[in-house]
mmCIF file of C-alpha atoms and ligand atoms in Angstrom:
data_model
loop_
_atom_site.group_PDB
_atom_site.id
_atom_site.type_symbol
_atom_site.label_atom_id
_atom_site.label_comp_id
_atom_site.label_asym_id
_atom_site.label_seq_id
_atom_site.Cartn_x
_atom_site.Cartn_y
_atom_site.Cartn_z
ATOM 1 C CA MET A 21 39.210 121.514 133.716
ATOM 2 C CA SER A 22 40.404 124.460 131.747
ATOM 3 C CA ALA A 23 41.393 124.222 128.106
ATOM 4 C CA LEU A 24 44.064 126.788 128.990
ATOM 5 C CA ASN A 25 45.976 124.290 131.161
ATOM 6 C CA GLN A 26 48.831 122.053 130.250
ATOM 7 C CA LYS A 27 48.148 118.740 128.655
ATOM 8 C CA THR A 28 49.744 115.394 128.309
ATOM 9 C CA ILE A 29 48.623 112.091 126.816
ATOM 10 C CA LYS A 30 46.617 109.687 128.833
ATOM 11 C CA MET A 31 48.618 106.629 128.185
ATOM 12 C CA PRO A 32 51.946 105.559 126.674
ATOM 13 C CA VAL A 33 51.979 105.224 122.868
ATOM 14 C CA LYS A 34 54.487 103.080 120.952
ATOM 15 C CA PHE A 35 55.908 103.592 117.495
ATOM 16 C CA ASN A 36 58.172 101.232 115.663
ATOM 17 C CA GLY A 37 59.829 101.865 112.299
ATOM 18 C CA VAL A 38 63.005 102.836 110.497
ATOM 19 C CA GLY A 39 64.856 106.014 110.645
ATOM 20 C CA LEU A 40 64.768 107.885 107.287
ATOM 21 C CA HIS A 41 68.562 108.717 107.248
ATOM 22 C CA THR A 42 70.081 105.931 109.326
ATOM 23 C CA GLY A 43 67.895 103.171 107.980
ATOM 24 C CA LYS A 44 67.936 101.615 111.491
ATOM 25 C CA GLU A 45 65.040 99.848 113.060
ATOM 26 C CA VAL A 46 63.888 101.977 116.050
ATOM 27 C CA SER A 47 61.387 101.575 118.830
ATOM 28 C CA MET A 48 59.952 104.720 120.508
ATOM 29 C CA THR A 49 57.502 105.176 123.304
ATOM 30 C CA VAL A 50 55.855 108.497 124.051
ATOM 31 C CA LEU A 51 54.870 108.638 127.750
ATOM 32 C CA PRO A 52 52.702 110.959 129.757
ATOM 33 C CA SER A 53 54.586 113.492 131.837
ATOM 34 C CA VAL A 54 53.908 115.987 134.603
ATOM 35 C CA PRO A 55 53.288 119.790 134.135
ATOM 36 C CA ASN A 56 56.245 122.159 133.423
ATOM 37 C CA THR A 57 58.522 119.327 132.287
ATOM 38 C CA GLY A 58 57.970 120.021 128.594
ATOM 39 C CA ILE A 59 58.985 117.596 125.915
ATOM 40 C CA ILE A 60 62.018 115.457 126.752
ATOM 41 C CA PHE A 61 63.811 112.799 124.789
ATOM 42 C CA LYS A 62 65.467 109.859 126.490
ATOM 43 C CA ARG A 63 67.941 107.543 124.729
ATOM 44 C CA VAL A 64 67.136 104.296 126.425
ATOM 45 C CA ASP A 65 69.891 102.478 124.534
ATOM 46 C CA LEU A 66 72.333 104.333 126.576
ATOM 47 C CA LYS A 67 72.858 104.058 130.337
ATOM 48 C CA LYS A 68 73.880 107.552 131.114
ATOM 49 C CA ASN A 69 73.919 111.181 129.768
ATOM 50 C CA ASN A 70 70.932 110.112 127.702
ATOM 51 C CA ILE A 71 68.473 113.068 128.204
ATOM 52 C CA ILE A 72 68.079 115.441 125.284
ATOM 53 C CA VAL A 73 65.935 118.531 125.504
ATOM 54 C CA PRO A 74 64.475 119.742 122.198
ATOM 55 C CA SER A 75 65.463 123.386 122.628
ATOM 56 C CA VAL A 76 66.380 126.002 120.045
ATOM 57 C CA PHE A 77 69.915 126.044 121.334
ATOM 58 C CA ASN A 78 70.428 122.285 121.285
ATOM 59 C CA VAL A 79 69.986 121.989 117.546
ATOM 60 C CA SER A 80 73.352 120.635 116.365
ATOM 61 C CA ASN A 81 72.428 120.006 112.731
ATOM 62 C CA ALA A 82 69.589 121.219 110.564
ATOM 63 C CA THR A 83 70.711 120.398 107.062
ATOM 64 C CA LEU A 84 68.085 117.821 105.929
ATOM 65 C CA CYS A 85 66.358 117.142 109.219
ATOM 66 C CA THR A 86 66.467 118.658 112.664
ATOM 67 C CA THR A 87 68.989 117.046 115.070
ATOM 68 C CA ILE A 88 69.294 117.910 118.693
ATOM 69 C CA SER A 89 72.172 117.027 120.928
ATOM 70 C CA ASN A 90 72.970 117.340 124.665
ATOM 71 C CA GLU A 91 76.268 118.369 126.271
ATOM 72 C CA TYR A 92 77.696 114.914 125.805
ATOM 73 C CA SER A 93 77.086 114.894 122.065
ATOM 74 C CA VAL A 94 74.271 112.347 122.431
ATOM 75 C CA SER A 95 71.745 113.166 119.747
ATOM 76 C CA VAL A 96 68.250 112.436 118.317
ATOM 77 C CA SER A 97 67.484 113.343 114.762
ATOM 78 C CA THR A 98 64.445 113.758 112.484
ATOM 79 C CA ILE A 99 62.323 114.965 115.425
ATOM 80 C CA GLU A 100 60.348 117.570 113.453
ATOM 81 C CA HIS A 101 57.279 115.570 112.346
ATOM 82 C CA LEU A 102 56.791 114.302 115.882
ATOM 83 C CA MET A 103 57.357 117.692 117.358
ATOM 84 C CA GLY A 104 54.882 119.219 114.843
ATOM 85 C CA SER A 105 52.213 116.655 115.919
ATOM 86 C CA LEU A 106 52.801 117.469 119.618
ATOM 87 C CA TYR A 107 52.628 121.249 118.860
ATOM 88 C CA GLY A 108 49.444 120.965 116.830
ATOM 89 C CA LEU A 109 47.691 118.854 119.340
ATOM 90 C CA GLY A 110 48.748 121.101 122.185
ATOM 91 C CA ILE A 111 50.612 118.393 124.121
ATOM 92 C CA ASP A 112 52.826 120.369 126.524
ATOM 93 C CA ASN A 113 54.415 117.616 128.465
ATOM 94 C CA ALA A 114 55.801 114.155 127.251
ATOM 95 C CA LEU A 115 58.693 111.875 127.821
ATOM 96 C CA ILE A 116 59.897 110.203 124.599
ATOM 97 C CA GLU A 117 61.928 107.082 125.051
ATOM 98 C CA ILE A 118 63.857 105.994 122.078
ATOM 99 C CA ASN A 119 66.392 103.218 121.530
ATOM 100 C CA SER A 120 68.189 104.763 118.628
ATOM 101 C CA GLN A 121 69.490 108.092 117.311
ATOM 102 C CA GLU A 122 66.584 108.785 114.905
ATOM 103 C CA VAL A 123 62.859 109.088 115.252
ATOM 104 C CA PRO A 124 61.051 106.570 113.083
ATOM 105 C CA ILE A 125 59.866 108.195 109.829
ATOM 106 C CA LEU A 126 56.739 106.032 109.629
ATOM 107 C CA ASP A 127 54.878 107.151 106.481
ATOM 108 C CA GLY A 128 56.934 110.443 106.159
ATOM 109 C CA SER A 129 54.163 112.622 107.682
ATOM 110 C CA ALA A 130 52.775 113.252 111.086
ATOM 111 C CA LYS A 131 49.557 111.372 110.372
ATOM 112 C CA ASN A 132 50.461 108.146 112.512
ATOM 113 C CA PHE A 133 51.615 110.255 115.387
ATOM 114 C CA VAL A 134 48.464 112.368 115.463
ATOM 115 C CA GLU A 135 46.074 109.426 115.053
ATOM 116 C CA LYS A 136 47.683 107.503 117.970
ATOM 117 C CA PHE A 137 47.799 110.479 120.320
ATOM 118 C CA LEU A 138 44.151 111.186 119.541
ATOM 119 C CA GLU A 139 43.329 107.557 120.179
ATOM 120 C CA VAL A 140 44.725 107.545 123.739
ATOM 121 C CA GLY A 141 43.380 110.961 124.529
ATOM 122 C CA PHE A 142 44.687 113.684 126.739
ATOM 123 C CA GLU A 143 45.007 114.477 130.432
ATOM 124 C CA THR A 144 44.636 118.179 131.437
ATOM 125 C CA SER A 145 46.464 119.466 134.417
ATOM 126 C CA ASN A 146 45.711 122.405 136.694
ATOM 127 C CA VAL A 147 48.799 124.251 135.608
ATOM 128 C CA PRO A 148 48.358 127.044 132.956
ATOM 129 C CA ILE A 149 50.004 126.855 129.505
ATOM 130 C CA LYS A 150 53.006 128.945 128.615
ATOM 131 C CA ILE A 151 52.838 131.441 125.886
ATOM 132 C CA ILE A 152 55.487 133.505 124.195
ATOM 133 C CA LYS A 153 54.342 136.636 122.310
ATOM 134 C CA ILE A 154 56.510 138.209 119.677
ATOM 135 C CA THR A 155 56.914 141.940 120.285
ATOM 136 C CA ASN A 156 59.444 142.913 117.625
ATOM 137 C CA ASP A 157 59.794 141.940 113.937
ATOM 138 C CA VAL A 158 62.769 139.630 113.333
ATOM 139 C CA SER A 159 63.879 138.407 109.897
ATOM 140 C CA ILE A 160 66.559 136.508 108.108
ATOM 141 C CA GLU A 161 67.549 136.403 104.486
ATOM 142 C CA GLU A 162 69.984 134.005 102.850
ATOM 143 C CA GLY A 163 70.117 134.472 99.061
ATOM 144 C CA GLN A 164 66.728 133.398 97.641
ATOM 145 C CA LYS A 165 65.587 132.197 101.166
ATOM 146 C CA SER A 166 63.907 134.309 103.673
ATOM 147 C CA ILE A 167 62.010 133.934 106.889
ATOM 148 C CA SER A 168 60.432 136.516 109.221
ATOM 149 C CA ILE A 169 58.351 136.608 112.325
ATOM 150 C CA SER A 170 56.166 139.534 113.327
ATOM 151 C CA LYS A 171 53.544 140.409 115.897
ATOM 152 C CA SER A 172 50.167 138.829 115.854
ATOM 153 C CA ASN A 173 47.186 139.388 118.161
ATOM 154 C CA ILE A 174 46.484 135.939 119.345
ATOM 155 C CA ASN A 175 47.402 133.509 116.552
ATOM 156 C CA LEU A 176 50.363 131.657 115.183
ATOM 157 C CA GLU A 177 50.181 132.005 111.296
ATOM 158 C CA ILE A 178 52.605 130.253 109.011
ATOM 159 C CA ASP A 179 52.647 131.736 105.496
ATOM 160 C CA PHE A 180 55.027 129.518 103.447
ATOM 161 C CA GLU A 181 56.038 129.403 99.811
ATOM 162 C CA ILE A 182 58.313 127.120 97.843
ATOM 163 C CA LYS A 183 59.689 127.589 94.374
ATOM 164 C CA TYR A 184 61.029 124.614 92.524
ATOM 165 C CA SER A 185 62.167 124.476 88.962
ATOM 166 C CA ASN A 186 60.625 120.980 88.802
ATOM 167 C CA SER A 187 57.380 121.494 86.890
ATOM 168 C CA LEU A 188 55.237 119.225 89.047
ATOM 169 C CA ILE A 189 56.233 120.861 92.348
ATOM 170 C CA GLY A 190 56.571 124.343 90.880
ATOM 171 C CA ASN A 191 55.523 127.212 93.120
ATOM 172 C CA GLN A 192 53.200 126.390 96.010
ATOM 173 C CA LYS A 193 51.952 128.742 98.708
ATOM 174 C CA ASN A 194 49.792 128.152 101.697
ATOM 175 C CA LYS A 195 48.910 130.102 104.856
ATOM 176 C CA ILE A 196 47.695 128.253 108.008
ATOM 177 C CA ASN A 197 46.520 129.469 111.328
ATOM 178 C CA ILE A 198 47.884 126.832 113.607
ATOM 179 C CA TYR A 199 45.436 127.504 116.482
ATOM 180 C CA GLU A 200 42.243 127.926 114.372
ATOM 181 C CA ASN A 201 42.530 125.837 111.218
ATOM 182 C CA ASN A 202 41.955 122.163 110.687
ATOM 183 C CA LEU A 203 45.408 120.761 110.396
ATOM 184 C CA SER A 204 44.712 117.424 108.918
ATOM 185 C CA GLU A 205 46.116 118.214 105.508
ATOM 186 C CA ILE A 206 49.287 119.486 107.220
ATOM 187 C CA TYR A 207 49.631 116.326 109.291
ATOM 188 C CA GLU A 208 49.180 113.967 106.405
ATOM 189 C CA SER A 209 51.677 115.701 104.126
ATOM 190 C CA ARG A 210 54.719 113.601 103.458
ATOM 191 C CA THR A 211 58.384 114.588 103.150
ATOM 192 C CA PHE A 212 59.477 114.680 99.452
ATOM 193 C CA CYS A 213 62.464 114.634 97.205
ATOM 194 C CA LEU A 214 63.440 114.698 93.615
ATOM 195 C CA TYR A 215 64.320 111.346 91.990
ATOM 196 C CA GLU A 216 67.742 112.843 90.874
ATOM 197 C CA ASP A 217 68.593 113.657 94.503
ATOM 198 C CA VAL A 218 67.983 110.161 95.835
ATOM 199 C CA GLU A 219 71.397 108.979 94.615
ATOM 200 C CA LYS A 220 73.085 112.123 96.003
ATOM 201 C CA LEU A 221 71.567 111.415 99.345
ATOM 202 C CA LYS A 222 72.654 107.871 99.487
ATOM 203 C CA LYS A 223 76.172 108.901 98.476
ATOM 204 C CA MET A 224 76.196 111.272 101.468
ATOM 205 C CA GLY A 225 75.304 108.292 103.653
ATOM 206 C CA LEU A 226 71.779 109.681 104.143
ATOM 207 C CA GLY A 227 68.326 108.536 103.198
ATOM 208 C CA LYS A 228 69.172 104.910 103.897
ATOM 209 C CA GLY A 229 65.690 104.165 105.180
ATOM 210 C CA GLY A 230 64.023 106.177 102.443
ATOM 211 C CA SER A 231 61.547 104.448 100.196
ATOM 212 C CA LEU A 232 58.189 105.176 98.410
ATOM 213 C CA ASN A 233 56.521 104.092 101.696
ATOM 214 C CA ASN A 234 57.828 107.074 103.554
ATOM 215 C CA ALA A 235 58.623 109.833 101.050
ATOM 216 C CA ILE A 236 57.168 111.304 97.884
ATOM 217 C CA VAL A 237 59.621 110.882 95.079
ATOM 218 C CA VAL A 238 59.144 113.203 92.069
ATOM 219 C CA LYS A 239 60.605 112.322 88.694
ATOM 220 C CA ASP A 240 60.173 115.032 86.024
ATOM 221 C CA SER A 241 56.382 115.748 86.042
ATOM 222 C CA LYS A 242 55.443 112.484 87.792
ATOM 223 C CA VAL A 243 54.989 111.364 91.397
ATOM 224 C CA LEU A 244 56.359 107.856 91.503
ATOM 225 C CA ASN A 245 54.352 106.893 94.558
ATOM 226 C CA GLU A 246 51.171 104.942 93.815
ATOM 227 C CA GLY A 247 48.096 107.044 94.362
ATOM 228 C CA GLY A 248 49.993 110.288 93.762
ATOM 229 C CA VAL A 249 49.691 113.161 96.301
ATOM 230 C CA ARG A 250 47.414 113.205 99.292
ATOM 231 C CA ASN A 251 46.348 116.884 98.861
ATOM 232 C CA LYS A 252 47.074 119.347 96.200
ATOM 233 C CA LEU A 253 49.404 121.443 98.224
ATOM 234 C CA GLU A 254 51.154 118.457 99.841
ATOM 235 C CA PHE A 255 54.716 119.799 99.179
ATOM 236 C CA VAL A 256 54.263 123.192 100.837
ATOM 237 C CA ASN A 257 52.021 121.711 103.481
ATOM 238 C CA HIS A 258 54.833 119.353 104.535
ATOM 239 C CA LYS A 259 57.183 122.406 104.761
ATOM 240 C CA ILE A 260 54.540 123.958 107.087
ATOM 241 C CA LEU A 261 54.548 120.827 109.289
ATOM 242 C CA ASP A 262 58.329 120.917 109.386
ATOM 243 C CA CYS A 263 58.221 124.559 110.424
ATOM 244 C CA MET A 264 55.640 123.872 113.202
ATOM 245 C CA GLY A 265 57.815 121.164 114.631
ATOM 246 C CA ASP A 266 60.862 123.312 114.478
ATOM 247 C CA LEU A 267 59.064 126.245 116.140
ATOM 248 C CA TYR A 268 58.044 123.971 119.063
ATOM 249 C CA LEU A 269 61.749 123.959 119.980
ATOM 250 C CA SER A 270 61.032 127.275 121.569
ATOM 251 C CA GLY A 271 59.250 125.361 124.215
ATOM 252 C CA TYR A 272 56.155 127.729 124.154
ATOM 253 C CA LYS A 273 53.007 128.312 122.276
ATOM 254 C CA ILE A 274 54.090 131.133 120.048
ATOM 255 C CA ILE A 275 51.846 134.100 119.227
ATOM 256 C CA GLY A 276 53.254 135.604 116.027
ATOM 257 C CA SER A 277 53.113 135.594 112.332
ATOM 258 C CA ILE A 278 55.720 133.662 110.264
ATOM 259 C CA LYS A 279 56.352 134.332 106.601
ATOM 260 C CA CYS A 280 58.864 132.033 104.895
ATOM 261 C CA SER A 281 59.982 131.778 101.379
ATOM 262 C CA GLN A 282 61.963 128.658 100.366
ATOM 263 C CA GLY A 283 63.177 128.165 103.933
ATOM 264 C CA GLY A 284 63.723 124.972 105.985
ATOM 265 C CA HIS A 285 65.015 123.556 109.276
ATOM 266 C CA SER A 286 68.147 125.617 109.373
ATOM 267 C CA LEU A 287 66.545 128.962 108.596
ATOM 268 C CA THR A 288 63.775 128.310 111.181
ATOM 269 C CA ASN A 289 66.291 127.624 113.837
ATOM 270 C CA LYS A 290 68.388 130.642 112.971
ATOM 271 C CA LEU A 291 65.341 132.836 113.294
ATOM 272 C CA LEU A 292 64.424 131.444 116.690
ATOM 273 C CA ARG A 293 67.966 131.977 117.843
ATOM 274 C CA LYS A 294 67.850 135.535 116.721
ATOM 275 C CA VAL A 295 64.484 136.015 118.483
ATOM 276 C CA PHE A 296 65.706 134.640 121.796
ATOM 277 C CA ASN A 297 69.023 136.544 121.571
ATOM 278 C CA GLU A 298 67.266 139.856 122.315
ATOM 279 C CA LYS A 299 64.831 140.131 125.225
ATOM 280 C CA ASN A 300 62.927 143.011 123.590
ATOM 281 C CA ASN A 301 61.785 140.643 120.759
ATOM 282 C CA TYR A 302 59.328 138.600 122.889
ATOM 283 C CA SER A 303 57.472 138.428 126.142
ATOM 284 C CA ILE A 304 56.612 135.325 128.110
ATOM 285 C CA PHE A 305 53.377 134.989 130.021
ATOM 286 C CA GLU A 306 51.431 132.286 131.750
ATOM 287 C CA ILE A 307 47.667 132.383 131.220
ATOM 288 C CA LYS A 308 45.507 132.455 134.157
ATOM 289 C CA GLU A 309 41.991 132.113 133.171
ATOM 290 C CA LYS A 310 40.634 134.465 135.735
ATOM 291 C CA THR A 311 42.854 137.256 134.712
ATOM 292 C CA ILE A 312 42.322 137.211 130.910
ATOM 293 C CA PRO A 313 41.132 140.537 129.643
ATOM 294 C CA HIS A 314 38.177 139.483 127.520
ATOM 295 C CA THR A 315 38.446 142.569 125.213
ATOM 296 C CA TYR A 316 41.828 141.302 124.248
ATOM 297 C CA ILE A 317 41.315 137.581 123.776
ATOM 298 C CA SER A 318 38.388 135.674 122.269
ATOM 299 C CA LYS A 319 37.747 132.533 124.331
ATOM 300 C CA SER A 320 37.091 130.298 121.298
ATOM 301 C CA ILE A 321 40.596 131.025 120.014
ATOM 302 C CA LEU A 322 42.136 130.293 123.412
ATOM 303 C CA LYS A 323 40.477 126.978 123.383
ATOM 304 C CA SER A 324 42.236 125.994 120.209
ATOM 305 C CA ILE A 325 45.648 127.147 121.585
ATOM 306 C CA ALA A 326 45.312 124.880 124.523
HETATM 307 ZN ZN1 ZN B 12 59.893 116.978 107.091
#
């Protein structure tokens, strides 16, 4: 069985919880799926037109979380932490049955998703993985925010920085190699917000399911959650998790180097749209183990991609 072949999970995995923004109770089951089907969401509370594909071009809203919609305006939101866990673990194919419009927030991180997927284990197919390699630099700037993707040999690097005037969050920066590094601090990092923004969110009709059980709340120079932060770069690490999840909407394992300052869901989506709008920006290839030029690719790295 090759580590370069497409994977799914061995058994269905169930998650119950509330949606961060809707506050609704939701039940979600992630099921094994066959090669080349990718990740698919199915709204089982609806009888028809209920399939939603997490694709770059199906993102209908990316203001506070990532929402995808199909042509019938049926949507699923806050998919990014789940997508980040699937990407990080190299799960190529899965059917996600969900009975509401928002993925459960659980503890605000990807920790629960990752733990349960690892618990059931993976099934490897005999179909090779799909890779997209960035061949041109693409970037977007919006005021203080910027994001760019450039060529890389065989890795996906995410170099992220945030700059907050809040003294506790302040400036944080981290660079992660998604296929090589241990991602446990990325997976465990929770979504966060400023105390003064909680009321604003609620007024906008959002954050209804938010609590100290699923988000870090920062008030002045204090973390209100018992136990404080889980790791010292938790804020920027969570942004990297979001970025990973949003990048998986490309449908491929990306080989490229991301650099982002103060970005988020919307900027990542705009970057991917710009990449895919011009064919010279990328090349798609399927890895067939026998044809890998060994001078080009180190086998140990490929194992971690798969
Ligand atoms: Zn997030």
